[in-house]
PDB file of C-alpha atoms in Angstrom:
ATOM      1  CA  MET L   1      -4.986 -13.744   8.791  1.00 86.00           C
ATOM      2  CA  LEU L   2      -3.624 -16.013   5.639  1.00 89.00           C
ATOM      3  CA  ASP L   3      -5.043 -18.700   6.986  1.00 95.00           C
ATOM      4  CA  LEU L   4      -8.433 -17.157   7.098  1.00 97.00           C
ATOM      5  CA  MET L   5      -7.996 -16.040   4.032  1.00 95.00           C
ATOM      6  CA  PHE L   6      -6.874 -19.181   2.233  1.00 96.00           C
ATOM      7  CA  ALA L   7     -10.181 -20.858   3.543  1.00 97.00           C
ATOM      8  CA  LEU L   8     -12.077 -18.046   1.803  1.00 98.00           C
ATOM      9  CA  LEU L   9     -10.499 -17.902  -1.382  1.00 97.00           C
ATOM     10  CA  LEU L  10     -11.199 -22.240  -1.190  1.00 97.00           C
ATOM     11  CA  TRP L  11     -14.838 -21.531  -0.590  1.00 98.00           C
ATOM     12  CA  LEU L  12     -14.753 -19.410  -3.559  1.00 98.00           C
ATOM     13  CA  GLU L  13     -12.505 -21.641  -5.894  1.00 96.00           C
ATOM     14  CA  THR L  14     -15.773 -23.967  -4.582  1.00 97.00           C
ATOM     15  CA  ASN L  15     -18.763 -21.834  -5.288  1.00 97.00           C
ATOM     16  CA  THR L  16     -17.591 -19.434  -7.978  1.00 97.00           C
ATOM     17  CA  ASN L  17     -16.315 -20.214 -11.299  1.00 96.00           C
ATOM     18  CA  TYR L  18     -13.596 -17.512 -10.824  1.00 97.00           C
ATOM     19  CA  ASN L  19     -10.117 -18.340 -11.368  1.00 95.00           C
ATOM     20  CA  ILE L  20      -7.692 -17.092  -8.233  1.00 95.00           C
ATOM     21  CA  PRO L  21      -4.592 -16.222  -9.313  1.00 91.00           C
ATOM     22  CA  ASP L  22      -2.661 -15.071  -6.050  1.00 92.00           C
ATOM     23  CA  ILE L  23      -4.031 -13.372  -2.232  1.00 94.00           C
ATOM     24  CA  PRO L  24      -4.858  -9.664  -2.261  1.00 95.00           C
ATOM     25  CA  PRO L  25      -2.905  -7.076   0.033  1.00 96.00           C
ATOM     26  CA  VAL L  26      -5.349  -6.340   3.458  1.00 97.00           C
ATOM     27  CA  GLU L  27      -4.704  -3.043   5.030  1.00 96.00           C
ATOM     28  CA  PHE L  28      -6.518  -2.378   8.391  1.00 97.00           C
ATOM     29  CA  VAL L  29      -8.112   0.923   8.980  1.00 96.00           C
ATOM     30  CA  SER L  30      -9.623   2.994  11.643  1.00 94.00           C
ATOM     31  CA  ARG L  31     -13.299   2.824  11.457  1.00 91.00           C
ATOM     32  CA  GLU L  32     -13.293   6.911  10.865  1.00 91.00           C
ATOM     33  CA  ASP L  33     -10.420   6.022   7.560  1.00 92.00           C
ATOM     34  CA  LEU L  34     -13.259   3.421   6.376  1.00 90.00           C
ATOM     35  CA  GLN L  35     -15.801   6.318   6.588  1.00 87.00           C
ATOM     36  CA  LYS L  36     -13.539   8.402   4.537  1.00 89.00           C
ATOM     37  CA  LEU L  37     -12.240   5.952   1.423  1.00 87.00           C
ATOM     38  CA  THR L  38     -16.114   5.082   0.796  1.00 85.00           C
ATOM     39  CA  GLY L  39     -17.997   8.087   1.726  1.00 80.00           C
ATOM     40  CA  GLY L  40     -19.837   6.246   4.932  1.00 72.00           C
ATOM     41  CA  GLU L  41     -21.104   7.640   8.101  1.00 73.00           C
ATOM     42  CA  ILE L  42     -20.495   6.012  11.408  1.00 71.00           C
ATOM     43  CA  GLY L  43     -24.013   5.123  13.038  1.00 72.00           C
ATOM     44  CA  THR L  44     -25.792   5.041   9.983  1.00 69.00           C
ATOM     45  CA  PHE L  45     -27.273   2.612   7.861  1.00 63.00           C
ATOM     46  CA  LEU L  46     -24.245   3.857   5.226  1.00 69.00           C
ATOM     47  CA  GLU L  47     -21.752   2.724   7.741  1.00 77.00           C
ATOM     48  CA  ALA L  48     -18.918   0.746   5.767  1.00 84.00           C
ATOM     49  CA  VAL L  49     -17.596  -2.343   7.067  1.00 89.00           C
ATOM     50  CA  ALA L  50     -15.291  -3.209   4.701  1.00 92.00           C
ATOM     51  CA  ALA L  51     -13.849  -1.698   1.428  1.00 93.00           C
ATOM     52  CA  PHE L  52     -12.209  -2.548  -1.940  1.00 93.00           C
ATOM     53  CA  ASP L  53     -10.124  -0.449  -3.987  1.00 91.00           C
ATOM     54  CA  LEU L  54     -10.968  -1.075  -7.439  1.00 87.00           C
ATOM     55  CA  GLU L  55      -7.885   1.160  -9.083  1.00 89.00           C
ATOM     56  CA  ARG L  56      -5.208   0.127  -5.975  1.00 93.00           C
ATOM     57  CA  LYS L  57      -6.493  -3.394  -5.711  1.00 93.00           C
ATOM     58  CA  VAL L  58      -6.795  -3.221  -1.963  1.00 96.00           C
ATOM     59  CA  ILE L  59      -9.270  -4.549   0.556  1.00 96.00           C
ATOM     60  CA  TYR L  60      -9.526  -2.569   3.709  1.00 96.00           C
ATOM     61  CA  LEU L  61     -11.058  -3.904   6.488  1.00 96.00           C
ATOM     62  CA  PRO L  62     -11.687  -1.930  10.622  1.00 96.00           C
ATOM     63  CA  LYS L  63      -8.574  -3.037  12.794  1.00 96.00           C
ATOM     64  CA  ASP L  64     -10.981  -4.643  15.037  1.00 96.00           C
ATOM     65  CA  PHE L  65     -11.782  -7.225  12.356  1.00 97.00           C
ATOM     66  CA  ASN L  66     -12.868 -10.696  14.134  1.00 97.00           C
ATOM     67  CA  TYR L  67     -11.349 -13.291  12.356  1.00 95.00           C
ATOM     68  CA  GLN L  68     -13.547 -15.918  14.154  1.00 96.00           C
ATOM     69  CA  ASP L  69     -16.794 -13.804  14.086  1.00 95.00           C
ATOM     70  CA  VAL L  70     -18.381 -15.243  11.038  1.00 95.00           C
ATOM     71  CA  LEU L  71     -20.163 -11.747  10.251  1.00 92.00           C
ATOM     72  CA  ASP L  72     -16.689 -10.647   9.611  1.00 95.00           C
ATOM     73  CA  GLN L  73     -15.308 -13.247   7.665  1.00 97.00           C
ATOM     74  CA  SER L  74     -18.497 -12.894   5.214  1.00 95.00           C
ATOM     75  CA  ARG L  75     -17.744  -9.085   4.661  1.00 95.00           C
ATOM     76  CA  LEU L  76     -13.911  -9.961   4.199  1.00 97.00           C
ATOM     77  CA  LEU L  77     -15.773 -12.713   1.351  1.00 97.00           C
ATOM     78  CA  HIS L  78     -18.057  -9.826   0.023  1.00 95.00           C
ATOM     79  CA  GLU L  79     -14.717  -7.585  -0.554  1.00 96.00           C
ATOM     80  CA  LEU L  80     -12.764 -11.342  -2.354  1.00 97.00           C
ATOM     81  CA  VAL L  81     -15.571 -11.325  -4.577  1.00 97.00           C
ATOM     82  CA  HIS L  82     -14.838  -7.886  -5.842  1.00 95.00           C
ATOM     83  CA  TRP L  83     -11.493  -8.599  -6.393  1.00 96.00           C
ATOM     84  CA  LEU L  84     -11.867 -11.587  -8.425  1.00 97.00           C
ATOM     85  CA  GLN L  85     -14.303  -9.444 -10.672  1.00 96.00           C
ATOM     86  CA  VAL L  86     -10.973  -6.651 -10.915  1.00 95.00           C
ATOM     87  CA  VAL L  87      -8.550  -9.531 -11.731  1.00 94.00           C
ATOM     88  CA  ASN L  88     -10.636 -11.976 -13.599  1.00 95.00           C
ATOM     89  CA  GLU L  89     -11.812  -8.486 -15.712  1.00 93.00           C
ATOM     90  CA  VAL L  90     -15.384  -9.287 -15.365  1.00 91.00           C
ATOM     91  CA  PRO L  91     -16.946  -6.329 -17.436  1.00 90.00           C
ATOM     92  CA  TYR L  92     -19.466  -4.055 -15.652  1.00 83.00           C
ATOM     93  CA  ARG L  93     -21.165  -0.438 -16.931  1.00 81.00           C
ATOM     94  CA  CYS L  94     -20.410   0.664 -13.423  1.00 78.00           C
ATOM     95  CA  LYS L  95     -19.289  -0.174 -10.264  1.00 74.00           C
ATOM     96  CA  GLU L  96     -22.570  -0.544  -8.455  1.00 78.00           C
ATOM     97  CA  LEU L  97     -23.410  -3.187 -10.633  1.00 84.00           C
ATOM     98  CA  ARG L  98     -20.728  -5.617  -9.045  1.00 87.00           C
ATOM     99  CA  GLU L  99     -22.678  -5.392  -5.797  1.00 87.00           C
ATOM    100  CA  PRO L 100     -25.678  -8.346  -6.408  1.00 88.00           C
ATOM    101  CA  GLU L 101     -23.261 -10.913  -7.069  1.00 93.00           C
ATOM    102  CA  ALA L 102     -20.893 -10.116  -3.591  1.00 93.00           C
ATOM    103  CA  TYR L 103     -23.850  -9.654  -2.033  1.00 89.00           C
ATOM    104  CA  ALA L 104     -25.760 -13.109  -3.179  1.00 90.00           C
ATOM    105  CA  ILE L 105     -22.094 -14.905  -2.303  1.00 95.00           C
ATOM    106  CA  GLN L 106     -22.202 -13.618   1.121  1.00 93.00           C
ATOM    107  CA  VAL L 107     -25.629 -14.679   1.625  1.00 91.00           C
ATOM    108  CA  LYS L 108     -25.103 -18.398   0.980  1.00 94.00           C
ATOM    109  CA  TYR L 109     -21.781 -18.508   2.832  1.00 96.00           C
ATOM    110  CA  LEU L 110     -24.102 -17.068   6.133  1.00 93.00           C
ATOM    111  CA  SER L 111     -27.114 -19.624   4.964  1.00 91.00           C
ATOM    112  CA  GLU L 112     -24.310 -22.394   5.364  1.00 95.00           C
ATOM    113  CA  ARG L 113     -23.065 -21.740   8.373  1.00 94.00           C
ATOM    114  CA  GLY L 114     -26.639 -21.358  10.167  1.00 91.00           C
ATOM    115  CA  ILE L 115     -27.119 -17.013   9.495  1.00 88.00           C
ATOM    116  CA  ASP L 116     -30.453 -15.355   8.405  1.00 81.00           C
ATOM    117  CA  ALA L 117     -29.072 -13.303   6.574  1.00 75.00           C
ATOM    118  CA  SER L 118     -32.329 -11.263   6.347  1.00 64.00           C
ATOM    119  CA  ASN L 119     -31.182  -9.979   9.800  1.00 57.00           C
ATOM    120  CA  HIS L 120     -28.468  -8.159   8.589  1.00 58.00           C
ATOM    121  CA  LYS L 121     -28.264  -4.426   7.034  1.00 57.00           C
ATOM    122  CA  PHE L 122     -26.521  -6.121   4.252  1.00 54.00           C
ATOM    123  CA  LEU L 123     -29.644  -7.552   2.659  1.00 54.00           C
ATOM    124  CA  SER L 124     -31.791  -4.419   2.059  1.00 52.00           C
ATOM    125  CA  LEU L 125     -28.778  -3.502   0.471  1.00 54.00           C
ATOM    126  CA  PHE L 126     -28.720  -6.859  -2.061  1.00 50.00           C
ATOM    127  CA  LEU L 127     -32.593  -6.430  -2.481  1.00 48.00           C
ATOM    128  CA  THR L 128     -31.924  -2.544  -3.206  1.00 47.00           C
ATOM    129  CA  HIS L 129     -29.249  -3.181  -5.856  1.00 45.00           C
ATOM    130  CA  MET L 130     -31.506  -6.016  -7.469  1.00 46.00           C
ATOM    131  CA  PHE L 131     -34.493  -4.275  -7.963  1.00 42.00           C
ATOM    132  CA  ASN L 132     -33.416  -0.272  -8.660  1.00 41.00           C
TER     133      ASN L 132
END
């Protein structure tokens, strides 16, 4: 896990202006617990696939997280962006305004790996955040 974290943080250091002070804590939880933490619902469009706790500064990943899967990597990257937003004290009026940047960075990461993000449900969420 540390190798992946270092690789993603290095990619973020290269592709953003964020200061990267250390590595955030990560906890692995069941998909059910992930939904409880986020208000998501398994099997629906609102199913959470990862989460970041703004107050505890902890990233939550499902127990079945696959380190070698590029989509799972991008989900961790998305949560790392939220962690960087917090530790770099980027001001936002509400937590939802943090999402467009995280989705845009996630889309770029996937695109660089040959994955068309338009085929994935998070793109719809990204567009919703951008235009609402």
